[in-house]
Amino acid sequence: MTEERNHSEELFKVHKTVVAPGASEVVRLPVGALPTGRQILMEAHVFRAVEPGPVGLLLAGVHGDETNGIEIVRRTLEEGWFHNMQRGSIIALPVVNVYGFINYSREMPDGKDVNRSFPGSSRGSLASRVAHAITRRVLPLADWLIDFHTGGGRIYNYPQVRYSPGDEGSEQLAAQFGAPFSVGKAPIRQSLRRVAQEQGKPALVFEGGESLRYDAFAVEEGLNGLRRVLVGQGMLGGGVSGQPFLRHDFPRQGWVRAPKAGMFEALPEAGAHVVKGQELGFIHSPYGEKLAVVSAPRDGHLIACNRAPVVNQGDALFHLGYEGEESL
């Protein structure tokens, strides 16, 4: 982990608000306006313990339709997790992409993806301006961060964390989180995780469930993992609950794609272990003919599954994780 700073000896300022040790504040960051002129504000919920310690940054709703991530952060606020911390500080942003959340959309109104817009610009697109607000006003205060996501585009993600291989701090966070699946993958260019890594801040992405679909299992796994991190960081006391299944770490992954277009029938659920040659699903013609059998190319675990009933040739159907060194 990176060396934590003594924030009690610094001016802990989020946007224009100074937050004292032992205090909590809701800071509203202006990120734009609707065409009607109504200002759009991104809320940052800031909590500080009396005793100094690490500063954790929790984000959700970077993609506005990824509601399970939003629900995880919302639950921590509703249940008052951070009011009696033993040490350190938490900055929680439950809904980063307010525009997308309002419109049930992954992207901004201009079609741009916030998580491909970092570090952002105060003069750029709407997505770039939101990214800039986080990069300039919030990220500098953090010692580590977790970005909570949900599967997008009809993809169901089994609860998992994504960390940066070779980044000791990121690997340690993944171990503390203890998700059923851990996926080692270099961060994407212009993503929040990439910018955090460049600034020496350990970062995780949590993925669980499907966009615009509430999934209690994914939410609980996200909450349990976050509590384990906070206890491991010495920020929360007490034990941890909801220990995960045997943890699997996947340094290699690959997609199984649709060999034909048609109606898709999946067989195993996300999270299942499959063996080479096992039937994963079928693709049918809407006129009665079975067009293709989809089989596992290798032994592995199903990290994610496509739940779309109709697919095109080449569509991603199953995301497989491999515990060895092989990949597709």
Coordinates of C-alpha atoms in Angstrom, one line a residue:
M1 CA 0.0 0.0 0.0
T2 CA 1.1 3.6 -0.5
E3 CA 2.3 5.4 2.6
E4 CA -0.7 7.1 4.2
R5 CA -0.5 10.8 4.9
N6 CA -1.3 12.5 8.2
H7 CA -4.4 14.4 7.1
S8 CA -5.0 15.8 10.6
E9 CA -2.0 18.1 9.9
E10 CA -3.3 19.1 6.5
L11 CA -6.2 21.3 5.4
F12 CA -8.7 18.6 4.4
K13 CA -10.7 20.5 1.8
V14 CA -13.2 19.0 -0.6
H15 CA -14.1 21.6 -3.3
K16 CA -14.8 24.7 -1.1
T17 CA -15.6 22.9 2.2
V18 CA -13.1 22.2 4.9
V19 CA -13.9 19.1 6.9
A20 CA -12.5 18.9 10.4
P21 CA -11.4 15.7 12.2
G22 CA -14.5 14.0 13.8
A23 CA -16.9 15.8 11.4
S24 CA -18.9 14.8 8.4
E25 CA -20.2 16.9 5.5
V26 CA -22.1 16.6 2.2
V27 CA -20.3 18.5 -0.4
R28 CA -22.0 19.2 -3.7
L29 CA -19.7 19.5 -6.7
P30 CA -21.1 21.4 -9.7
V31 CA -20.6 19.4 -12.9
G32 CA -22.9 21.1 -15.4
A33 CA -26.5 22.0 -16.0
L34 CA -29.6 20.7 -17.8
P35 CA -30.9 22.5 -20.9
T36 CA -33.5 24.2 -18.6
G37 CA -30.7 25.8 -16.7
R38 CA -31.0 23.6 -13.6
Q39 CA -27.6 22.9 -12.1
I40 CA -26.4 19.3 -11.8
L41 CA -24.5 18.5 -8.6
M42 CA -22.5 15.5 -7.8
E43 CA -22.7 14.7 -4.0
A44 CA -19.6 13.8 -2.1
H45 CA -20.3 12.4 1.4
V46 CA -17.3 13.0 3.6
F47 CA -16.6 11.4 6.9
R48 CA -13.6 11.9 9.2
A49 CA -12.6 10.1 12.3
V50 CA -10.9 12.0 15.1
E51 CA -7.7 9.8 14.7
P52 CA -5.8 10.3 11.5
G53 CA -5.5 7.4 9.1
P54 CA -5.9 6.4 5.4
V55 CA -8.5 8.1 3.2
G56 CA -10.7 5.8 1.2
L57 CA -12.6 7.0 -1.9
L58 CA -15.7 5.0 -2.8
L59 CA -17.4 5.7 -6.1
A60 CA -20.5 4.4 -7.9
G61 CA -22.6 5.3 -10.9
V62 CA -19.7 6.2 -13.1
H63 CA -22.0 4.5 -15.6
G64 CA -25.5 5.8 -14.8
D65 CA -27.4 2.6 -15.4
E66 CA -25.2 0.4 -13.1
T67 CA -27.5 0.4 -10.2
N68 CA -26.0 -2.4 -8.0
G69 CA -22.9 -0.3 -7.5
I70 CA -25.0 2.7 -6.5
E71 CA -27.0 0.5 -4.1
I72 CA -23.8 -0.7 -2.4
V73 CA -22.6 2.8 -1.6
R74 CA -26.2 3.9 -0.7
R75 CA -26.5 1.1 1.8
T76 CA -23.3 2.1 3.6
L77 CA -24.7 5.7 4.0
E78 CA -28.2 4.5 5.1
E79 CA -26.7 2.1 7.7
G80 CA -24.3 4.7 9.1
W81 CA -21.1 2.8 8.5
F82 CA -18.8 5.8 8.7
H83 CA -20.1 7.8 11.7
N84 CA -18.0 5.9 14.2
M85 CA -14.8 5.1 12.4
Q86 CA -11.7 4.3 14.5
R87 CA -9.4 6.2 12.2
G88 CA -9.0 7.8 8.8
S89 CA -11.6 9.3 6.4
I90 CA -14.0 8.2 3.7
I91 CA -15.2 10.1 0.7
A92 CA -18.3 8.5 -0.9
L93 CA -19.7 9.5 -4.3
P94 CA -22.9 7.4 -4.7
V95 CA -23.8 8.7 -8.2
V96 CA -21.0 10.1 -10.3
N97 CA -22.9 10.2 -13.6
V98 CA -26.0 12.0 -12.5
Y99 CA -27.1 12.6 -16.1
G100 CA -27.0 8.9 -16.9
F101 CA -28.7 7.9 -13.7
I102 CA -31.6 10.2 -14.5
N103 CA -31.9 8.8 -18.0
Y104 CA -31.2 5.1 -17.3
S105 CA -28.1 5.4 -19.4
R106 CA -24.5 4.2 -19.2
E107 CA -23.2 7.3 -21.0
M108 CA -23.6 11.0 -20.8
P109 CA -26.2 12.8 -23.1
D110 CA -23.4 13.3 -25.7
G111 CA -22.8 9.6 -25.8
K112 CA -19.4 9.8 -24.1
D113 CA -18.3 7.4 -21.4
V114 CA -17.1 9.0 -18.1
N115 CA -14.7 6.1 -17.5
R116 CA -12.9 6.7 -20.8
S117 CA -12.6 10.4 -20.2
F118 CA -10.0 10.7 -17.3
P119 CA -8.2 12.8 -16.2
G120 CA -10.7 15.1 -17.9
S121 CA -10.8 18.8 -18.7
S122 CA -12.8 21.7 -17.4
R123 CA -13.4 22.8 -21.0
G124 CA -14.1 19.4 -22.5
S125 CA -17.2 17.3 -23.0
L126 CA -19.7 16.7 -20.2
A127 CA -18.0 13.4 -19.5
S128 CA -14.6 15.0 -19.4
R129 CA -15.8 17.7 -17.0
V130 CA -17.2 15.1 -14.6
A131 CA -13.9 13.2 -14.8
H132 CA -12.0 16.5 -14.2
A133 CA -14.0 17.3 -11.1
I134 CA -13.0 14.0 -9.6
T135 CA -9.4 14.1 -10.7
R136 CA -8.8 17.6 -9.4
R137 CA -11.1 18.0 -6.4
V138 CA -11.4 14.5 -4.9
L139 CA -8.8 12.1 -6.0
P140 CA -5.8 14.0 -4.6
L141 CA -7.2 13.5 -1.1
A142 CA -7.5 9.7 -1.4
D143 CA -4.9 7.0 -0.4
W144 CA -6.9 4.2 -2.0
L145 CA -10.2 3.8 -3.9
I146 CA -12.8 1.3 -4.9
D147 CA -15.0 2.0 -8.0
F148 CA -18.3 0.0 -7.8
H149 CA -19.7 -1.1 -11.1
T150 CA -22.4 -3.5 -12.6
G151 CA -22.3 -5.5 -15.7
G152 CA -23.4 -3.5 -18.8
G153 CA -25.3 -4.2 -22.0
R154 CA -27.2 -7.3 -20.8
I155 CA -24.0 -8.9 -19.3
Y156 CA -24.4 -10.4 -15.9
N157 CA -21.1 -10.2 -14.0
Y158 CA -20.5 -12.7 -11.1
P159 CA -19.3 -10.7 -8.1
Q160 CA -15.6 -9.9 -8.8
V161 CA -12.9 -7.3 -8.3
R162 CA -10.4 -6.2 -10.9
Y163 CA -6.9 -5.2 -9.8
S164 CA -3.7 -4.2 -11.5
P165 CA -1.2 -7.1 -11.7
G166 CA 2.2 -6.1 -10.3
D167 CA 0.8 -3.2 -8.3
E168 CA 1.4 -4.3 -4.7
G169 CA -1.2 -1.9 -3.3
S170 CA -3.9 -2.9 -5.7
E171 CA -3.2 -6.6 -5.1
Q172 CA -3.4 -6.1 -1.3
L173 CA -6.7 -4.4 -1.6
A174 CA -8.0 -7.3 -3.7
A175 CA -6.8 -9.7 -1.1
Q176 CA -8.5 -7.7 1.7
F177 CA -11.8 -7.4 -0.3
G178 CA -11.9 -11.2 -0.7
A179 CA -14.4 -11.3 -3.6
P180 CA -15.3 -14.8 -5.0
F181 CA -13.5 -13.9 -8.2
S182 CA -10.4 -11.7 -8.6
V183 CA -9.4 -10.6 -12.1
G184 CA -5.9 -9.4 -12.7
K185 CA -6.1 -6.9 -15.6
A186 CA -4.1 -3.8 -16.5
P187 CA -6.3 -0.6 -16.3
I188 CA -7.8 0.7 -19.5
R189 CA -6.4 4.0 -20.9
Q190 CA -8.3 7.1 -19.7
S191 CA -10.1 5.1 -17.0
L192 CA -10.3 6.2 -13.4
R193 CA -8.3 3.2 -12.3
R194 CA -5.5 4.1 -14.8
V195 CA -5.3 7.7 -13.5
A196 CA -5.3 6.5 -9.9
Q197 CA -2.5 4.0 -10.7
E198 CA -0.4 6.8 -12.3
Q199 CA -0.8 8.8 -9.1
G200 CA 0.4 5.9 -7.0
K201 CA -3.1 5.2 -5.5
P202 CA -4.1 1.6 -5.1
A203 CA -7.5 1.1 -6.9
L204 CA -10.0 -1.7 -7.4
V205 CA -13.0 -2.0 -9.6
F206 CA -15.9 -4.1 -8.2
E207 CA -18.3 -5.7 -10.7
G208 CA -21.5 -7.4 -9.8
G209 CA -24.9 -8.1 -11.4
E210 CA -26.5 -6.6 -14.5
S211 CA -27.2 -3.0 -15.3
L212 CA -30.7 -1.8 -14.4
R213 CA -31.4 -5.0 -12.5
Y214 CA -31.2 -5.1 -8.7
D215 CA -29.2 -8.2 -7.6
A216 CA -29.2 -8.9 -3.8
F217 CA -26.3 -11.4 -4.1
A218 CA -24.1 -8.9 -5.9
V219 CA -24.9 -6.1 -3.5
E220 CA -24.2 -8.3 -0.4
E221 CA -20.9 -9.5 -1.8
G222 CA -19.9 -5.9 -2.5
L223 CA -20.9 -4.8 1.0
N224 CA -19.1 -7.7 2.6
G225 CA -15.9 -7.1 0.7
L226 CA -15.9 -3.4 1.4
R227 CA -16.3 -4.1 5.2
R228 CA -13.3 -6.5 5.0
V229 CA -11.2 -3.8 3.4
L230 CA -12.2 -1.2 6.1
V231 CA -11.5 -3.6 8.9
G232 CA -8.2 -4.6 7.3
Q233 CA -7.3 -0.9 7.0
G234 CA -8.1 -0.4 10.7
M235 CA -10.9 2.0 9.9
L236 CA -13.7 -0.1 11.3
G237 CA -13.6 -2.3 14.3
G238 CA -15.3 -5.7 14.9
G239 CA -15.2 -8.8 12.9
V240 CA -16.2 -9.5 9.3
S241 CA -19.3 -11.3 8.1
G242 CA -20.2 -13.1 4.9
Q243 CA -16.9 -14.8 4.2
P244 CA -16.8 -15.6 0.5
F245 CA -16.5 -18.9 -1.2
L246 CA -13.1 -20.2 -2.0
R247 CA -11.4 -17.3 -3.7
H248 CA -10.3 -17.7 -7.3
D249 CA -7.7 -15.5 -9.0
F250 CA -7.7 -15.2 -12.7
P251 CA -4.6 -13.8 -14.3
R252 CA -6.0 -14.7 -17.7
Q253 CA -9.4 -14.3 -19.2
G254 CA -11.1 -14.6 -22.6
W255 CA -14.5 -14.3 -24.3
V256 CA -16.5 -17.0 -26.0
R257 CA -18.4 -15.4 -28.9
A258 CA -21.4 -16.3 -30.9
P259 CA -20.6 -18.4 -34.0
K260 CA -24.0 -17.6 -35.5
A261 CA -26.7 -15.0 -35.1
G262 CA -30.0 -16.1 -33.7
M263 CA -31.9 -16.8 -30.5
F264 CA -29.5 -17.6 -27.6
E265 CA -30.2 -20.2 -24.9
A266 CA -27.5 -20.2 -22.1
L267 CA -27.1 -23.3 -20.0
P268 CA -24.8 -22.7 -17.0
E269 CA -25.1 -19.7 -14.8
A270 CA -22.3 -17.1 -14.2
G271 CA -20.0 -18.3 -11.4
A272 CA -20.0 -22.0 -12.6
H273 CA -16.9 -24.0 -13.3
V274 CA -16.9 -25.5 -16.8
V275 CA -14.6 -28.0 -18.5
K276 CA -13.3 -28.1 -22.0
G277 CA -15.9 -29.2 -24.5
Q278 CA -18.8 -28.7 -22.1
E279 CA -22.0 -27.3 -23.8
L280 CA -22.5 -23.7 -22.6
G281 CA -25.5 -22.9 -24.8
F282 CA -27.3 -23.1 -28.1
I283 CA -28.2 -20.7 -30.8
H284 CA -31.5 -21.3 -32.6
S285 CA -33.1 -19.9 -35.7
P286 CA -36.5 -18.2 -34.9
Y287 CA -37.9 -20.6 -37.6
G288 CA -37.2 -23.8 -35.6
E289 CA -33.6 -24.8 -36.6
K290 CA -30.8 -25.3 -34.1
L291 CA -27.9 -23.3 -35.7
A292 CA -25.0 -23.8 -33.4
V293 CA -23.8 -25.3 -30.1
V294 CA -21.5 -23.1 -28.0
S295 CA -18.9 -25.0 -26.1
A296 CA -16.2 -24.2 -23.6
P297 CA -12.7 -24.0 -25.3
R298 CA -10.9 -24.8 -22.0
D299 CA -11.5 -25.5 -18.4
G300 CA -12.4 -22.3 -16.5
H301 CA -14.9 -20.3 -14.5
L302 CA -17.7 -18.2 -16.0
I303 CA -16.9 -14.7 -14.9
A304 CA -19.8 -13.3 -16.8
C305 CA -22.7 -14.4 -19.1
N306 CA -24.7 -12.6 -21.7
R307 CA -28.5 -12.7 -20.9
A308 CA -29.7 -11.3 -24.2
P309 CA -32.3 -13.6 -25.9
V310 CA -31.2 -12.5 -29.4
V311 CA -27.5 -12.3 -30.4
N312 CA -25.5 -11.4 -33.5
Q313 CA -22.6 -13.3 -34.9
G314 CA -19.5 -12.3 -32.9
D315 CA -21.4 -11.1 -29.8
A316 CA -19.7 -11.9 -26.5
L317 CA -21.6 -14.7 -24.8
F318 CA -19.4 -16.0 -21.9
H319 CA -16.4 -14.5 -20.2
L320 CA -14.1 -17.2 -18.9
G321 CA -11.4 -16.9 -16.3
Y322 CA -8.4 -19.1 -16.2
E323 CA -6.3 -19.8 -13.1
G324 CA -3.4 -20.9 -15.2
E325 CA -1.4 -19.0 -17.7
E326 CA -3.5 -19.8 -20.8
S327 CA -5.9 -17.3 -22.5
L328 CA -8.0 -17.3 -25.6

